[in-house]
């Protein structure tokens, strides 16, 4: 496996090898804690620099530390054929040092002999001399190697001595290079290489335990089973350790491991490190305090008057896992008696108990509910799982396992949630428990697999409790409606409506009214789907507003298992209540971030990003979309992952990033098609059609968009086809097929456009203008431009088409006015292909040097910002440029850096940003460390200038246009 996160060190070592080839000598002392990768760097150097060099290896060993010149013998033994070139006194000294002569060795002559022998051998082939674990090299050899290192010159020898940090090994005059722990991104890359399927919760635990130690990451991964890494099997309390991990302990601490007081075990079992609690739990406080001081002197731990902390999490694990089970149990019982905090007392008791304990199980359930409300769903899941194991009552066990599965899903531990549901299923013996189990299983299936299967599961669950728990039934049916919409299944929508109507008949108001209106909405969507499939008229054309007023579009479950039990993705846009729904979504998003509900976020971010996209708020769409893609990938939620990739592909298409669009479309379809997610497939093809249209290939665009709008196509979805019709009609007109364009317009008109969908209504008027007689077209274009609430992009496109139409009818003055406005708006939106088309039309209309040529925007490619070749810095509200003349943030920052910088500019602390983005504060600090020099600033206060209102308000200004981890 390649070395990760050590690029600077690798360059330094490679330069030493290159210098040796050129006849120059260098020496280096490579320091680092155990497991930081010293041996890996030496091996990488030996393998990568073997050409033109002779590699000499030596390895220190504790068993040979008392044998004089044992280490030097390892180094020089391969060169002894050159001993004949040594002066006789040096040869004799060297032979004596190696036991080849009975004369006592002369230390100075031996060191000179070693230097001469290396010099003679290097004349034949330059040497690379590597000594690993040099702290265990015998003293005589260490002195000799230090002597040689200080006197190397033009021989062509590169010497690297690797020693453990904190050892007494010294080599005066030899420069040091100290290996620090891997930074967070490097540790994450290494973990991805080692175990790509690791769930977020397990990743976080491994990264926290390893603290940037490569050996620790490698060994911890090898110690866990594949199911444990995937979250399908629970982890034990304390990660299992391999024999190699015991090497991380300081050598000076080894005598303490046999101490009998058990205080080191108490310190390992006490998570807060409270010195008061540890000493209270110990049998003899004074003796325990003395042992702790010895451990601090041995660099095993640090302590002050309040707390004890192991220097590395693995030190704690070695102590804890190395103790016998009965000693661990005794330690937890002692701590339970000593600790003051009730929650900690419960955890210590739970760690010590060995049989059923109903009272303790109920205490764990209470603890789980408390921590769940503070945002720690993972801890709540752990407490509930332990409670289920301790209760002797099967029904309680089933309920608590389902609760634990819900918490695990919320914490993005989806494999763990599925395992817990499988354990709960044979114990669920009441309709309510089976309905809750079906609801959660349906939610997981919806997010990670086939939405049609999810809908069937949810319908079955709702039927179980129609009479006994109407609220749970309605909640489950709302979720089922969303699954049916994603699947594009009108039959399932009718099934949902029928069950909601049954609920309405049996429930009192106002619950009955809500159920009835929800049923009407499902009937409407079913009718729309059938109309799109049969080319018939859509029923209830004007009933959307009434439905919204009677029943809010956002209907979150009472348990907040899945905050996607809201309206179908594009519905709020079509009915003119986008801002209302986005406000509700934002409040829910803030709650989920505060609660740490990573598992619930992707299904909320997908509709939020989509509503921002269709209303022209591209900045927010990209920020939310890329955050959602990252979370969806981490949590294996295939539905949101495919939908959000299609969304980013759409944005790549309209901004002129054809490569990014193609890549994202492929990724979206690779997920959507095998898992039967037609809404995402249709969205991706819509993006592909837009790309062809923007590239000036209307024939191809028409062919692709025809698939999106044809009911018998595998890329058809009834609602997305509605949105794609204007692009299809424009493509057909541009490709010279007016008859097919009129046929498409007729189908579009028959489906009907609600008056509330002002942007889509404007697009309809624009399409009519393209095909209308000259006497009517001008008025239709103007009517399309006057529609309220148009995005900058849609208005610019309409003005572009109007200007083209005017120029072709020789109304050059009017055409210039429309085209100027179009180019300015499309440039502001970041819609480069359309802006360039407007620019070309202006030139055709006789305008030269408009000075408004759109810059190539940043690309949206799997979450990275690709900087354009040139772009002026945006102005702040005061009209000044960004600080120090720095380029605009969007031209320089990766997606994750952009997210972090925006939140920091709003005044959030690193901890608050970490909670919002599900990162560690250390990772946030790492990103800001990279952001500041990129933007040419030195403080967080200056970020507010870089992200001023002028920049943020141009979400149509694809300033923050791209984005991911």
JSON list of C-alpha atoms in Angstrom, two decimals, residues 51-140:
[
{"chain": "A", "resi": 51, "resn": "UNK", "atom": "CA", "xyz": [17.98, 2.55, -9.35]},
{"chain": "A", "resi": 52, "resn": "UNK", "atom": "CA", "xyz": [21.63, 3.55, -9.25]},
{"chain": "A", "resi": 53, "resn": "UNK", "atom": "CA", "xyz": [22.00, 2.94, -5.50]},
{"chain": "A", "resi": 54, "resn": "UNK", "atom": "CA", "xyz": [23.03, 0.05, -3.30]},
{"chain": "A", "resi": 55, "resn": "UNK", "atom": "CA", "xyz": [20.66, -0.24, -0.33]},
{"chain": "A", "resi": 56, "resn": "UNK", "atom": "CA", "xyz": [22.06, -1.29, 3.05]},
{"chain": "A", "resi": 57, "resn": "UNK", "atom": "CA", "xyz": [19.49, -2.20, 5.72]},
{"chain": "A", "resi": 58, "resn": "UNK", "atom": "CA", "xyz": [19.92, -2.60, 9.46]},
{"chain": "A", "resi": 59, "resn": "UNK", "atom": "CA", "xyz": [17.31, -3.13, 12.17]},
{"chain": "A", "resi": 60, "resn": "UNK", "atom": "CA", "xyz": [17.73, -2.42, 15.84]},
{"chain": "A", "resi": 61, "resn": "UNK", "atom": "CA", "xyz": [16.64, -5.20, 18.19]},
{"chain": "A", "resi": 62, "resn": "UNK", "atom": "CA", "xyz": [16.20, -5.07, 21.96]},
{"chain": "A", "resi": 63, "resn": "UNK", "atom": "CA", "xyz": [17.78, -8.49, 22.31]},
{"chain": "A", "resi": 64, "resn": "UNK", "atom": "CA", "xyz": [21.02, -7.23, 20.73]},
{"chain": "A", "resi": 65, "resn": "UNK", "atom": "CA", "xyz": [21.18, -3.86, 22.49]},
{"chain": "A", "resi": 66, "resn": "UNK", "atom": "CA", "xyz": [23.84, -5.17, 24.92]},
{"chain": "A", "resi": 67, "resn": "UNK", "atom": "CA", "xyz": [26.07, -6.67, 22.19]},
{"chain": "A", "resi": 68, "resn": "UNK", "atom": "CA", "xyz": [28.81, -4.20, 21.18]},
{"chain": "A", "resi": 69, "resn": "UNK", "atom": "CA", "xyz": [28.95, -3.47, 17.44]},
{"chain": "A", "resi": 70, "resn": "UNK", "atom": "CA", "xyz": [26.05, -5.84, 16.64]},
{"chain": "A", "resi": 71, "resn": "UNK", "atom": "CA", "xyz": [24.25, -3.07, 14.75]},
{"chain": "A", "resi": 72, "resn": "UNK", "atom": "CA", "xyz": [27.37, -1.99, 12.87]},
{"chain": "A", "resi": 73, "resn": "UNK", "atom": "CA", "xyz": [27.89, -5.59, 11.81]},
{"chain": "A", "resi": 74, "resn": "UNK", "atom": "CA", "xyz": [24.43, -5.59, 10.17]},
{"chain": "A", "resi": 75, "resn": "UNK", "atom": "CA", "xyz": [25.32, -2.44, 8.24]},
{"chain": "A", "resi": 76, "resn": "UNK", "atom": "CA", "xyz": [28.81, -3.34, 7.05]},
{"chain": "A", "resi": 77, "resn": "UNK", "atom": "CA", "xyz": [28.65, -7.10, 6.60]},
{"chain": "A", "resi": 78, "resn": "UNK", "atom": "CA", "xyz": [27.60, -6.82, 2.90]},
{"chain": "A", "resi": 79, "resn": "UNK", "atom": "CA", "xyz": [30.65, -4.60, 2.28]},
{"chain": "A", "resi": 80, "resn": "UNK", "atom": "CA", "xyz": [33.36, -6.75, 3.87]},
{"chain": "A", "resi": 81, "resn": "UNK", "atom": "CA", "xyz": [34.72, -7.69, 0.46]},
{"chain": "A", "resi": 82, "resn": "UNK", "atom": "CA", "xyz": [36.14, -4.15, 0.42]},
{"chain": "A", "resi": 83, "resn": "UNK", "atom": "CA", "xyz": [38.09, -4.63, 3.70]},
{"chain": "A", "resi": 84, "resn": "UNK", "atom": "CA", "xyz": [41.27, -5.24, 1.80]},
{"chain": "A", "resi": 85, "resn": "UNK", "atom": "CA", "xyz": [41.28, -1.59, 0.77]},
{"chain": "A", "resi": 86, "resn": "UNK", "atom": "CA", "xyz": [41.40, -0.42, 4.38]},
{"chain": "A", "resi": 87, "resn": "UNK", "atom": "CA", "xyz": [44.67, 0.68, 6.00]},
{"chain": "A", "resi": 88, "resn": "UNK", "atom": "CA", "xyz": [45.99, -2.20, 8.16]},
{"chain": "A", "resi": 89, "resn": "UNK", "atom": "CA", "xyz": [45.25, -0.54, 11.53]},
{"chain": "A", "resi": 90, "resn": "UNK", "atom": "CA", "xyz": [41.66, 0.19, 10.51]},
{"chain": "A", "resi": 91, "resn": "UNK", "atom": "CA", "xyz": [41.20, -3.29, 9.08]},
{"chain": "A", "resi": 92, "resn": "UNK", "atom": "CA", "xyz": [42.48, -4.82, 12.29]},
{"chain": "A", "resi": 93, "resn": "UNK", "atom": "CA", "xyz": [40.21, -2.66, 14.45]},
{"chain": "A", "resi": 94, "resn": "UNK", "atom": "CA", "xyz": [37.17, -3.54, 12.35]},
{"chain": "A", "resi": 95, "resn": "UNK", "atom": "CA", "xyz": [37.95, -7.26, 12.46]},
{"chain": "A", "resi": 96, "resn": "UNK", "atom": "CA", "xyz": [38.35, -7.05, 16.23]},
{"chain": "A", "resi": 97, "resn": "UNK", "atom": "CA", "xyz": [35.02, -5.24, 16.57]},
{"chain": "A", "resi": 98, "resn": "UNK", "atom": "CA", "xyz": [33.34, -8.03, 14.60]},
{"chain": "A", "resi": 99, "resn": "UNK", "atom": "CA", "xyz": [34.96, -10.82, 16.64]},
{"chain": "A", "resi": 100, "resn": "UNK", "atom": "CA", "xyz": [37.22, -11.88, 13.78]},
{"chain": "A", "resi": 101, "resn": "UNK", "atom": "CA", "xyz": [40.30, -11.17, 15.91]},
{"chain": "A", "resi": 102, "resn": "UNK", "atom": "CA", "xyz": [41.04, -11.51, 19.62]},
{"chain": "A", "resi": 103, "resn": "UNK", "atom": "CA", "xyz": [42.63, -8.05, 19.92]},
{"chain": "A", "resi": 104, "resn": "UNK", "atom": "CA", "xyz": [40.45, -5.61, 21.89]},
{"chain": "A", "resi": 105, "resn": "UNK", "atom": "CA", "xyz": [38.80, -3.21, 19.39]},
{"chain": "A", "resi": 106, "resn": "UNK", "atom": "CA", "xyz": [39.89, 0.41, 19.21]},
{"chain": "A", "resi": 107, "resn": "UNK", "atom": "CA", "xyz": [36.70, 2.49, 19.11]},
{"chain": "A", "resi": 108, "resn": "UNK", "atom": "CA", "xyz": [38.15, 5.41, 17.17]},
{"chain": "A", "resi": 109, "resn": "UNK", "atom": "CA", "xyz": [39.88, 3.20, 14.59]},
{"chain": "A", "resi": 110, "resn": "UNK", "atom": "CA", "xyz": [36.72, 1.15, 14.20]},
{"chain": "A", "resi": 111, "resn": "UNK", "atom": "CA", "xyz": [34.71, 4.30, 13.44]},
{"chain": "A", "resi": 112, "resn": "UNK", "atom": "CA", "xyz": [37.35, 5.41, 10.90]},
{"chain": "A", "resi": 113, "resn": "UNK", "atom": "CA", "xyz": [37.26, 1.96, 9.35]},
{"chain": "A", "resi": 114, "resn": "UNK", "atom": "CA", "xyz": [33.50, 2.15, 8.96]},
{"chain": "A", "resi": 115, "resn": "UNK", "atom": "CA", "xyz": [33.77, 5.56, 7.27]},
{"chain": "A", "resi": 116, "resn": "UNK", "atom": "CA", "xyz": [36.54, 4.34, 4.95]},
{"chain": "A", "resi": 117, "resn": "UNK", "atom": "CA", "xyz": [34.71, 1.14, 4.06]},
{"chain": "A", "resi": 118, "resn": "UNK", "atom": "CA", "xyz": [31.55, 3.07, 3.13]},
{"chain": "A", "resi": 119, "resn": "UNK", "atom": "CA", "xyz": [33.62, 5.50, 1.06]},
{"chain": "A", "resi": 120, "resn": "UNK", "atom": "CA", "xyz": [35.37, 2.71, -0.82]},
{"chain": "A", "resi": 121, "resn": "UNK", "atom": "CA", "xyz": [32.12, 0.87, -1.53]},
{"chain": "A", "resi": 122, "resn": "UNK", "atom": "CA", "xyz": [30.40, 4.08, -2.67]},
{"chain": "A", "resi": 123, "resn": "UNK", "atom": "CA", "xyz": [33.06, 4.58, -5.35]},
{"chain": "A", "resi": 124, "resn": "UNK", "atom": "CA", "xyz": [31.68, 1.49, -7.04]},
{"chain": "A", "resi": 125, "resn": "UNK", "atom": "CA", "xyz": [27.96, 2.23, -6.41]},
{"chain": "A", "resi": 126, "resn": "UNK", "atom": "CA", "xyz": [26.45, 5.08, -4.35]},
{"chain": "A", "resi": 127, "resn": "UNK", "atom": "CA", "xyz": [24.96, 3.85, -1.07]},
{"chain": "A", "resi": 128, "resn": "UNK", "atom": "CA", "xyz": [21.63, 4.26, 0.65]},
{"chain": "A", "resi": 129, "resn": "UNK", "atom": "CA", "xyz": [22.10, 3.27, 4.31]},
{"chain": "A", "resi": 130, "resn": "UNK", "atom": "CA", "xyz": [18.87, 2.75, 6.27]},
{"chain": "A", "resi": 131, "resn": "UNK", "atom": "CA", "xyz": [18.76, 1.90, 9.98]},
{"chain": "A", "resi": 132, "resn": "UNK", "atom": "CA", "xyz": [15.30, 1.23, 11.45]},
{"chain": "A", "resi": 133, "resn": "UNK", "atom": "CA", "xyz": [14.54, 1.20, 15.19]},
{"chain": "A", "resi": 134, "resn": "UNK", "atom": "CA", "xyz": [17.93, 2.78, 15.82]},
{"chain": "A", "resi": 135, "resn": "UNK", "atom": "CA", "xyz": [16.96, 3.42, 19.44]},
{"chain": "A", "resi": 136, "resn": "UNK", "atom": "CA", "xyz": [17.70, -0.27, 20.07]},
{"chain": "A", "resi": 137, "resn": "UNK", "atom": "CA", "xyz": [21.06, -0.27, 18.31]},
{"chain": "A", "resi": 138, "resn": "UNK", "atom": "CA", "xyz": [23.88, -1.04, 20.76]},
{"chain": "A", "resi": 139, "resn": "UNK", "atom": "CA", "xyz": [25.74, 1.99, 22.12]},
{"chain": "A", "resi": 140, "resn": "UNK", "atom": "CA", "xyz": [29.03, 1.22, 20.31]}
]
